[in-house]
CSV table of C-alpha atoms and ligand atoms in Angstrom, one decimal:
chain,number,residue,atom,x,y,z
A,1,UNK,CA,-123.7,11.2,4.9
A,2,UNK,CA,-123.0,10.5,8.8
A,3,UNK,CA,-126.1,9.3,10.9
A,4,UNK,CA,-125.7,9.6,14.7
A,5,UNK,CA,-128.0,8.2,17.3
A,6,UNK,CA,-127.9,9.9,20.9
A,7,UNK,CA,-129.4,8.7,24.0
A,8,UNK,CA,-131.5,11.2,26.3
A,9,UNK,CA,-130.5,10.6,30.3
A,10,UNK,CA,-132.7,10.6,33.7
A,11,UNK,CA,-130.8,11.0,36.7
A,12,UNK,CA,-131.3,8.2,38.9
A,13,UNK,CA,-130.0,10.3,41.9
A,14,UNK,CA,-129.4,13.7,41.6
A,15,UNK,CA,-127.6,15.1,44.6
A,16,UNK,CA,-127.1,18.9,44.4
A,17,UNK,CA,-124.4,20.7,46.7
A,18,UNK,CA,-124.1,24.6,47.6
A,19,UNK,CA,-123.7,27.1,45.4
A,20,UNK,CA,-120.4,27.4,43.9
A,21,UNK,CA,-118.3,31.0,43.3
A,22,UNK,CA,-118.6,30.2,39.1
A,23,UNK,CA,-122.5,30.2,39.4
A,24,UNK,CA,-122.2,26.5,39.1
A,25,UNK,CA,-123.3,23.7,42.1
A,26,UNK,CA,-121.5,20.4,42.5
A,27,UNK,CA,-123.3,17.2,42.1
A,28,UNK,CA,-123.2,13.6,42.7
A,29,UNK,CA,-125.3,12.8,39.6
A,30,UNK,CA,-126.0,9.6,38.9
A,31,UNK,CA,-126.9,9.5,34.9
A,32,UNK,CA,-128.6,6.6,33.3
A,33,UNK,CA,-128.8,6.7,28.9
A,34,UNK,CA,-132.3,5.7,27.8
A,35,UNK,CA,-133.1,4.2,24.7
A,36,UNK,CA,-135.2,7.2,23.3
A,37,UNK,CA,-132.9,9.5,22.0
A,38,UNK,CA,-132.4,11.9,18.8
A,39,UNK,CA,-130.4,11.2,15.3
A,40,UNK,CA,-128.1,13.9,14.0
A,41,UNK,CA,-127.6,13.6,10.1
A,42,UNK,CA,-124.3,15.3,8.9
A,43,UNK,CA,-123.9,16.3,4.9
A,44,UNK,CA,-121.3,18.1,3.3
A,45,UNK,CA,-122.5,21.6,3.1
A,46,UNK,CA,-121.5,25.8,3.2
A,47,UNK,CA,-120.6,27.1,6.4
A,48,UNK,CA,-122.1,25.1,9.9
A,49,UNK,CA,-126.4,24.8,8.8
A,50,UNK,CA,-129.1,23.6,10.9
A,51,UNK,CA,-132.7,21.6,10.5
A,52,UNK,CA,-134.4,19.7,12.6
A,53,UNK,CA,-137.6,17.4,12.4
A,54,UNK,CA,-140.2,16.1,15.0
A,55,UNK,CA,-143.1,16.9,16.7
A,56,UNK,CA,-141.2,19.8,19.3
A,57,UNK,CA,-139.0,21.1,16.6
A,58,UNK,CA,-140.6,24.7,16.0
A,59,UNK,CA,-139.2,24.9,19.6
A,60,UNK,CA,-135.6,24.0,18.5
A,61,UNK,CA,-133.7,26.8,17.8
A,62,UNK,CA,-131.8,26.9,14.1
A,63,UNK,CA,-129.3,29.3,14.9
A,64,UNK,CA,-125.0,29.6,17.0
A,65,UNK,CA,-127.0,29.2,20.3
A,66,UNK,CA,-128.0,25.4,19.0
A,67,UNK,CA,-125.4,23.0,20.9
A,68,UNK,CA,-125.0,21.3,17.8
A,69,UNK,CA,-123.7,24.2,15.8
A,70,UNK,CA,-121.6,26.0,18.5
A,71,UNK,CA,-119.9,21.6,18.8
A,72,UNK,CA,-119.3,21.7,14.9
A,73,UNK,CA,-117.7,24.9,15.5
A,74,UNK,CA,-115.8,24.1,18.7
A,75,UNK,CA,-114.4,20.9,16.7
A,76,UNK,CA,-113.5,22.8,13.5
A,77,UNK,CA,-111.4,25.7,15.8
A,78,UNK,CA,-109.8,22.6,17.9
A,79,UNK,CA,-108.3,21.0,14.7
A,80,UNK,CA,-107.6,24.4,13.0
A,81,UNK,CA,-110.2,23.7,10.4
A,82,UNK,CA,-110.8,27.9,9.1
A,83,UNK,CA,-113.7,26.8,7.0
A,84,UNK,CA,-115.7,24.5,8.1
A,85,UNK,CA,-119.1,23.2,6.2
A,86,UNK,CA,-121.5,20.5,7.1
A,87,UNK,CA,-125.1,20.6,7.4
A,88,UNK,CA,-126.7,19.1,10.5
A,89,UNK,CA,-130.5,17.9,10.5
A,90,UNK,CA,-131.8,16.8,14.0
A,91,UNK,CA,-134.9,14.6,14.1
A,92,UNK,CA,-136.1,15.4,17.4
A,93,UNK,CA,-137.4,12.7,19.9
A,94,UNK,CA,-136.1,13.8,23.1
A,95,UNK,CA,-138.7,16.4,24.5
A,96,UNK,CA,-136.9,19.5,24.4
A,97,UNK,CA,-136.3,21.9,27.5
A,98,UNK,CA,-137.5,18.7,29.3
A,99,UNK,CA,-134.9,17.5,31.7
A,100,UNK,CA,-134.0,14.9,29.9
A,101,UNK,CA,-130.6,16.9,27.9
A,102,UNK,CA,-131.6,16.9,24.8
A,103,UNK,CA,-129.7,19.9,23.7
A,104,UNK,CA,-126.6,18.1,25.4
A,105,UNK,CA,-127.6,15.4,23.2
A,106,UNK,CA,-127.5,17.2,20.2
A,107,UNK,CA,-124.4,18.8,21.1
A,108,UNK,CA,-122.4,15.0,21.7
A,109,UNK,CA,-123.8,13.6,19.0
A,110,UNK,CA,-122.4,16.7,16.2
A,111,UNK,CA,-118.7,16.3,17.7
A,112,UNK,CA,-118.9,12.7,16.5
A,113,UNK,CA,-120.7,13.4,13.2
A,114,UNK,CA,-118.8,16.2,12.0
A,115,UNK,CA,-116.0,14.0,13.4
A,116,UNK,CA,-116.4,11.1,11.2
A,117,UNK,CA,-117.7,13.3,8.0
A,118,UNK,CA,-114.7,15.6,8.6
A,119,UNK,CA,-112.3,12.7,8.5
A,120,UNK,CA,-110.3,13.8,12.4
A,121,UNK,CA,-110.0,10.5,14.3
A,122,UNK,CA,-110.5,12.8,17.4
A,123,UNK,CA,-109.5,10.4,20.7
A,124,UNK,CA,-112.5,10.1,22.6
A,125,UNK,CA,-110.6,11.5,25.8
A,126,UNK,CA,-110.1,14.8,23.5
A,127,UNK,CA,-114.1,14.7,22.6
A,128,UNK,CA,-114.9,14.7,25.9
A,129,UNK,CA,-112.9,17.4,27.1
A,130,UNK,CA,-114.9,19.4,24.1
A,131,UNK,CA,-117.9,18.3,25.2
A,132,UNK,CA,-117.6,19.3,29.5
A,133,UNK,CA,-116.9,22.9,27.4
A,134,UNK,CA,-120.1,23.0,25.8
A,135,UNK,CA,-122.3,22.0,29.0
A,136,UNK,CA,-122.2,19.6,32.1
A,137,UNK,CA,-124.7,17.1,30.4
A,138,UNK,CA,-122.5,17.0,26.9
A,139,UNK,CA,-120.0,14.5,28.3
A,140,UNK,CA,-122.3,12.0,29.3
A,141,UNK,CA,-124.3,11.8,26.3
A,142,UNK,CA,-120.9,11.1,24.4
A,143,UNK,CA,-120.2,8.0,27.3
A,144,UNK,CA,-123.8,6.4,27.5
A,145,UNK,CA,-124.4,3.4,29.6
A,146,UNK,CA,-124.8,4.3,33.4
A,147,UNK,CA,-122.2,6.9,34.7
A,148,UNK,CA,-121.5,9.1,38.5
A,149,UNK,CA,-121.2,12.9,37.4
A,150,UNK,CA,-119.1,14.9,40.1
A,151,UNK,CA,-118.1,18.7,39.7
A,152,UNK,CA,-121.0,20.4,37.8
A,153,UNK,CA,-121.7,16.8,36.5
A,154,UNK,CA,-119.2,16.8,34.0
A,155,UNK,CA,-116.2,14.6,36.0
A,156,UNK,CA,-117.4,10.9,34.6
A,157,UNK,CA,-116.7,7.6,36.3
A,158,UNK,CA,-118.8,4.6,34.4
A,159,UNK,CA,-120.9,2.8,36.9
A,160,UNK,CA,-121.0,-1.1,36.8
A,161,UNK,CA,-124.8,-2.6,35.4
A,162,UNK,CA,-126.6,-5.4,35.3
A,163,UNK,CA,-129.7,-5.9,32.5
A,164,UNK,CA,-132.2,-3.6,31.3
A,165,UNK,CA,-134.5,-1.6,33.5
A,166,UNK,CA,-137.8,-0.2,32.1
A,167,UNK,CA,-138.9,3.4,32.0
A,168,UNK,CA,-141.6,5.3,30.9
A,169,UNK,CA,-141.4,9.6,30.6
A,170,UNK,CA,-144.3,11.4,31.0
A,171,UNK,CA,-144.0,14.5,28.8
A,172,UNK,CA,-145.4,18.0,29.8
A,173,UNK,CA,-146.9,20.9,27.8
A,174,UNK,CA,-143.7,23.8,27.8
A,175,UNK,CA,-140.3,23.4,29.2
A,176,UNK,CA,-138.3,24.7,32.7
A,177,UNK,CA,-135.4,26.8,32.4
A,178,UNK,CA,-132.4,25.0,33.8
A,179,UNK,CA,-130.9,27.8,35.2
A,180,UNK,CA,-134.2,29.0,36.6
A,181,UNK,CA,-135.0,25.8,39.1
A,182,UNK,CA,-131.3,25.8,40.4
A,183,UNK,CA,-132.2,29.5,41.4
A,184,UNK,CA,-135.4,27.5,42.8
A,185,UNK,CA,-133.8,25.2,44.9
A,186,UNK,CA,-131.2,28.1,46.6
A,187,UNK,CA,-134.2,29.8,46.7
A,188,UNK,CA,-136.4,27.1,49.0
A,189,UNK,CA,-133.1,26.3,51.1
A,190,UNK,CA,-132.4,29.7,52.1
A,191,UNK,CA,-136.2,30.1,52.9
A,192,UNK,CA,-135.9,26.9,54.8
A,193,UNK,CA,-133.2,28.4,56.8
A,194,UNK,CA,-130.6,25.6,55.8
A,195,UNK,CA,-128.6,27.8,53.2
A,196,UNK,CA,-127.7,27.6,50.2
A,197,UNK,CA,-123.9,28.1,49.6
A,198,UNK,CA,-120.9,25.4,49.5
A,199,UNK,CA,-120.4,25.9,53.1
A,200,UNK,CA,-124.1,25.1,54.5
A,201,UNK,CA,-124.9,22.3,52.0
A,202,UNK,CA,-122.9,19.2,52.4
A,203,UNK,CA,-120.9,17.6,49.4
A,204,UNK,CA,-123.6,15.3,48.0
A,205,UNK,CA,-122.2,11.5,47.5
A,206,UNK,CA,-123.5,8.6,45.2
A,207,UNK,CA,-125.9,6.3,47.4
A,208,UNK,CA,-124.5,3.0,48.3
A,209,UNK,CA,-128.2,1.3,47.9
A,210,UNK,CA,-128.7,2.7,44.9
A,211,UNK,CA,-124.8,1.9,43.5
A,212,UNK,CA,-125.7,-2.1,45.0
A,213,UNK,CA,-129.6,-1.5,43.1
A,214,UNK,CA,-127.6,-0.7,39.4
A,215,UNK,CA,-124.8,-3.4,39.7
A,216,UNK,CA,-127.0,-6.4,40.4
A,217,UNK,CA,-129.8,-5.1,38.1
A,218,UNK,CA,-132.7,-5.2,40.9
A,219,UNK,CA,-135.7,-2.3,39.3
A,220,UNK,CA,-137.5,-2.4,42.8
A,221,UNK,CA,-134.5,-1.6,44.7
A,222,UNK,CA,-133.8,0.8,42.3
A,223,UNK,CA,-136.9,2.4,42.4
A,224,UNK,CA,-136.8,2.7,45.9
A,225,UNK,CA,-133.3,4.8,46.0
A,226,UNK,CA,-134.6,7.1,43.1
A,227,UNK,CA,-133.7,10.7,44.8
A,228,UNK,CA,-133.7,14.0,42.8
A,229,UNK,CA,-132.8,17.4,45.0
A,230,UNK,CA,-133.9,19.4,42.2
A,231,UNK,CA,-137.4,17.8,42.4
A,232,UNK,CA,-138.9,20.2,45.3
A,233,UNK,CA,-137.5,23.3,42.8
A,234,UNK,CA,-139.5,22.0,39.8
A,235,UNK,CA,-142.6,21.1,41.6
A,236,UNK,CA,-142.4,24.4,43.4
A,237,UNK,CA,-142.5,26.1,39.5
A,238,UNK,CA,-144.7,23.8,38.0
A,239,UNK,CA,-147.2,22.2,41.1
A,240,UNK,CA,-149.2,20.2,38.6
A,241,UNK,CA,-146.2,17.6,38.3
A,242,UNK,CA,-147.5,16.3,41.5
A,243,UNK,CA,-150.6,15.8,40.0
A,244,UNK,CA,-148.4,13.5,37.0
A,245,UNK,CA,-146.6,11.5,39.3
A,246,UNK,CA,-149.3,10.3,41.3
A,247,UNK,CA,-150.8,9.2,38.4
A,248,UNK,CA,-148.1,7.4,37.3
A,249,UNK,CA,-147.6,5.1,40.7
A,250,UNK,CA,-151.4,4.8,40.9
A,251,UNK,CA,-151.2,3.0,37.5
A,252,UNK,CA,-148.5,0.7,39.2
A,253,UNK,CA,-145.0,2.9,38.4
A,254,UNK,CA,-142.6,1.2,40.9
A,255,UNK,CA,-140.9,4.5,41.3
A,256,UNK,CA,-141.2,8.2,40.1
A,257,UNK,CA,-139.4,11.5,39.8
A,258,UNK,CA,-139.2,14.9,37.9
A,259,UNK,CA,-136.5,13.9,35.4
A,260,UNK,CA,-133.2,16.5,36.0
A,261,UNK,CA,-134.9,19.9,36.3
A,262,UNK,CA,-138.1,18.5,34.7
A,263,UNK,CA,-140.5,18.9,33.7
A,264,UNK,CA,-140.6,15.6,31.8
A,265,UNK,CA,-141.5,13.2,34.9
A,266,UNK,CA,-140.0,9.5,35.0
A,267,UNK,CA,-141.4,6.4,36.4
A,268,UNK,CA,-139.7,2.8,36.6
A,269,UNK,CA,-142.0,-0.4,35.6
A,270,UNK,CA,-141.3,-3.8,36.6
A,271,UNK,CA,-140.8,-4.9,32.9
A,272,UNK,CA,-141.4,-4.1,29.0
A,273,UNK,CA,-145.5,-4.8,29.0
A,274,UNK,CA,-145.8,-3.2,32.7
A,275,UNK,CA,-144.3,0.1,30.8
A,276,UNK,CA,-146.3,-0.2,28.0
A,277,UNK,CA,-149.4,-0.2,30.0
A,278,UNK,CA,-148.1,2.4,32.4
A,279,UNK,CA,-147.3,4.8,29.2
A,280,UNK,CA,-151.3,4.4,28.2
A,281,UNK,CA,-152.2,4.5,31.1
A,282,UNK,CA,-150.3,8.1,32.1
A,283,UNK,CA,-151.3,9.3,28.2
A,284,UNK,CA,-155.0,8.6,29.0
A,285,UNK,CA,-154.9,10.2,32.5
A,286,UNK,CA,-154.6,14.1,30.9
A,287,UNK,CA,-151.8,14.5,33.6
A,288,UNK,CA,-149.1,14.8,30.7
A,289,UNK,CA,-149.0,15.9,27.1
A,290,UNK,CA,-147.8,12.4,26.1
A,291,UNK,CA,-146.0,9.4,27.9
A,292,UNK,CA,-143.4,7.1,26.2
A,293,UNK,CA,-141.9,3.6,27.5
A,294,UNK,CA,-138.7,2.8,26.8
A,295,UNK,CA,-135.8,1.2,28.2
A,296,UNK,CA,-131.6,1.3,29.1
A,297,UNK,CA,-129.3,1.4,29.9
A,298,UNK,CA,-128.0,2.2,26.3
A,299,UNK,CA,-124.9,3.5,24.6
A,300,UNK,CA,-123.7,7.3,24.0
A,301,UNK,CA,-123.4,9.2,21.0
A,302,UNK,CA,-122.1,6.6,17.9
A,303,UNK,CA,-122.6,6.5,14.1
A,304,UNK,CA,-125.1,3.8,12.8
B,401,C5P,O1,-123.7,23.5,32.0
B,401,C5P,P1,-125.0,23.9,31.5
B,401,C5P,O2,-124.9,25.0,30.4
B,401,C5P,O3,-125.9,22.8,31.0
B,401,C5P,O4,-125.7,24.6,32.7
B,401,C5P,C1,-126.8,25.4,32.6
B,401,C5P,C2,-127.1,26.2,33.9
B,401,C5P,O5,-127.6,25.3,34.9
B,401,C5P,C3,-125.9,26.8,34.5
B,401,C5P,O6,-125.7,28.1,34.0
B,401,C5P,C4,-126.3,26.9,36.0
B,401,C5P,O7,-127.2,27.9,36.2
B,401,C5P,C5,-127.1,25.6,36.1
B,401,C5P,N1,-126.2,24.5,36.6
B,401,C5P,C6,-125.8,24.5,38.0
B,401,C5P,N2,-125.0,23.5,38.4
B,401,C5P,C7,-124.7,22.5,37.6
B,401,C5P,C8,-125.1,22.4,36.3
B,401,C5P,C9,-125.9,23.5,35.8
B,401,C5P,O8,-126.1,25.4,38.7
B,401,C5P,N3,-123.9,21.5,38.1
């Protein structure tokens, strides 16, 4: 039996450029691993199987669409395997269709459990190239730590860190469509009259301030240069995520966003016991489902 732990992600900037011919948009996406994350249990079993645990898992689906069965699959073709058989239980901690890439999750952390139980010794350069095929979050699930996404977000460079910063991740009721508030925000440009394609929206670039706010491990500098372009798109689908992250920095959050497409919101505190108060605090306001504290940055996708 393989056990793999798998970090969920914020981005800390999320700069979204035009739209691309392949349906896709380039980013400068800044991703950051947090410490609450999923575990993905490999056995020996018939064929690729599925079952997962927690309190969102009727939401998980069980069957190929799962990213953890279609990366058990993609490994097995890779290495020729013709019959592959492992069964995969997820216990389910990141909130799913959140923002926060869950699915990717899921998907980085099977290649390295069906990895180890299937005995391949795949380089991690190969694993990665798997991963970018299975989505643009997949890749940095399997790197962890605090990493610039270019292209669709898949093109990794590892950012230098300093410490632990604290989080907490205010959890709404029902998920946002990925696909659906990237339509959003082409949608808001072209009504803003600014465009949406590759040639009216400038190449987005990672932010000096908050590259210098990572490195030397400062949370209120980082909390100032928190930027997310997708956040106007969510709040536009789902308004009452204003309502969530006001909450949050009137309970003394020293920075908040919509997490990725949301609709999870994030919020940085100044240290462990300010997040722990903050994640009462944003529980007790009825603004969220449920809010968590935790911390990173943390490693990717690794057997424990
Ligand atoms: O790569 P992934 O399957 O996670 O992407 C899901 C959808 O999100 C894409 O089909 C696209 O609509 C949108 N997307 C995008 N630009 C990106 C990443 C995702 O438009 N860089």
């Amino acid at each position: 039996m393989i056990k793999v732990r798998v970090p969920a992600k914020v981005n800390v900037q999320l700069g979204v450029g035009g739209l691309r011919g392949d349906g896709f948009h380039d980013l400068a996406n800044v991703f950051f691993a947090v410490a609450l994350g999923d575990e993905v249990t490999a056995t020996p079993g018939e064929g690729v199987t599925l079952s997962c645990s927690g309190p969102d898992a009727a939401q998980v689906p069980l069957d190929d669409t799962n990213l953890a069965a279609r990366a058990a699959r993609l490994l097995a073709a890779h290495h020729g395997l013709a019959d592959p058989g492992v069964h995969l239980h997820i216990a389910k901690a990141i909130p799913v269709a959140g923002g926060m890439a869950g699915g990717s999750a899921d998907g980085a952390a099977a290649l390295v459990a069906c990895d180890a139980l299937w005995g391949l010794g795949t380089p991690m350069d190969v694993l990665l190239d798997l991963a970018a095929e299975l989505g643009s979050d997949v890749p940095f699930a399997l790197l962890g730590g605090v990493a610039l996404g270019r292209g669709r977000g898949e093109i990794l460079e590892a950012l230098p860190v300093t410490g632990t910063f604290h989080w907490v991740f205010a959890v709404a009721d029902g998920g946002l469509s990925t696909p659906a508030v990237f339509r959003e925000c082409d949608r808001l440009r072209e009504e803003a009259g600014t465009g949406s394609s590759e040639a009216d929206v400038p190449t987005p670039d990672a932010a000096p301030a908050l590259l210098a706010a990572l490195a030397t491990g400062d949370p209120a500098a980082l909390a100032a240069a928190l930027t997310n372009d997708l956040q106007p798109a969510a709040l536009s689908l789902r308004p009452a995520l204003a309502a969530t992250l006001a909450a949050g920095t009137e309970a003394g959050a020293i920075g908040a966003l919509v997490s990725g497409s949301g609709p999870t919101c994030a919020f940085l505190a100044k240290d462990a016991s300010a997040a722990e108060a903050l994640a009462a605090a944003l529980t007790a306001s009825g603004t969220c489902r449920t809010a968590h504290a935790t911390y990173g940055p943390v490693r990717g996708a690794a057997v424990h």
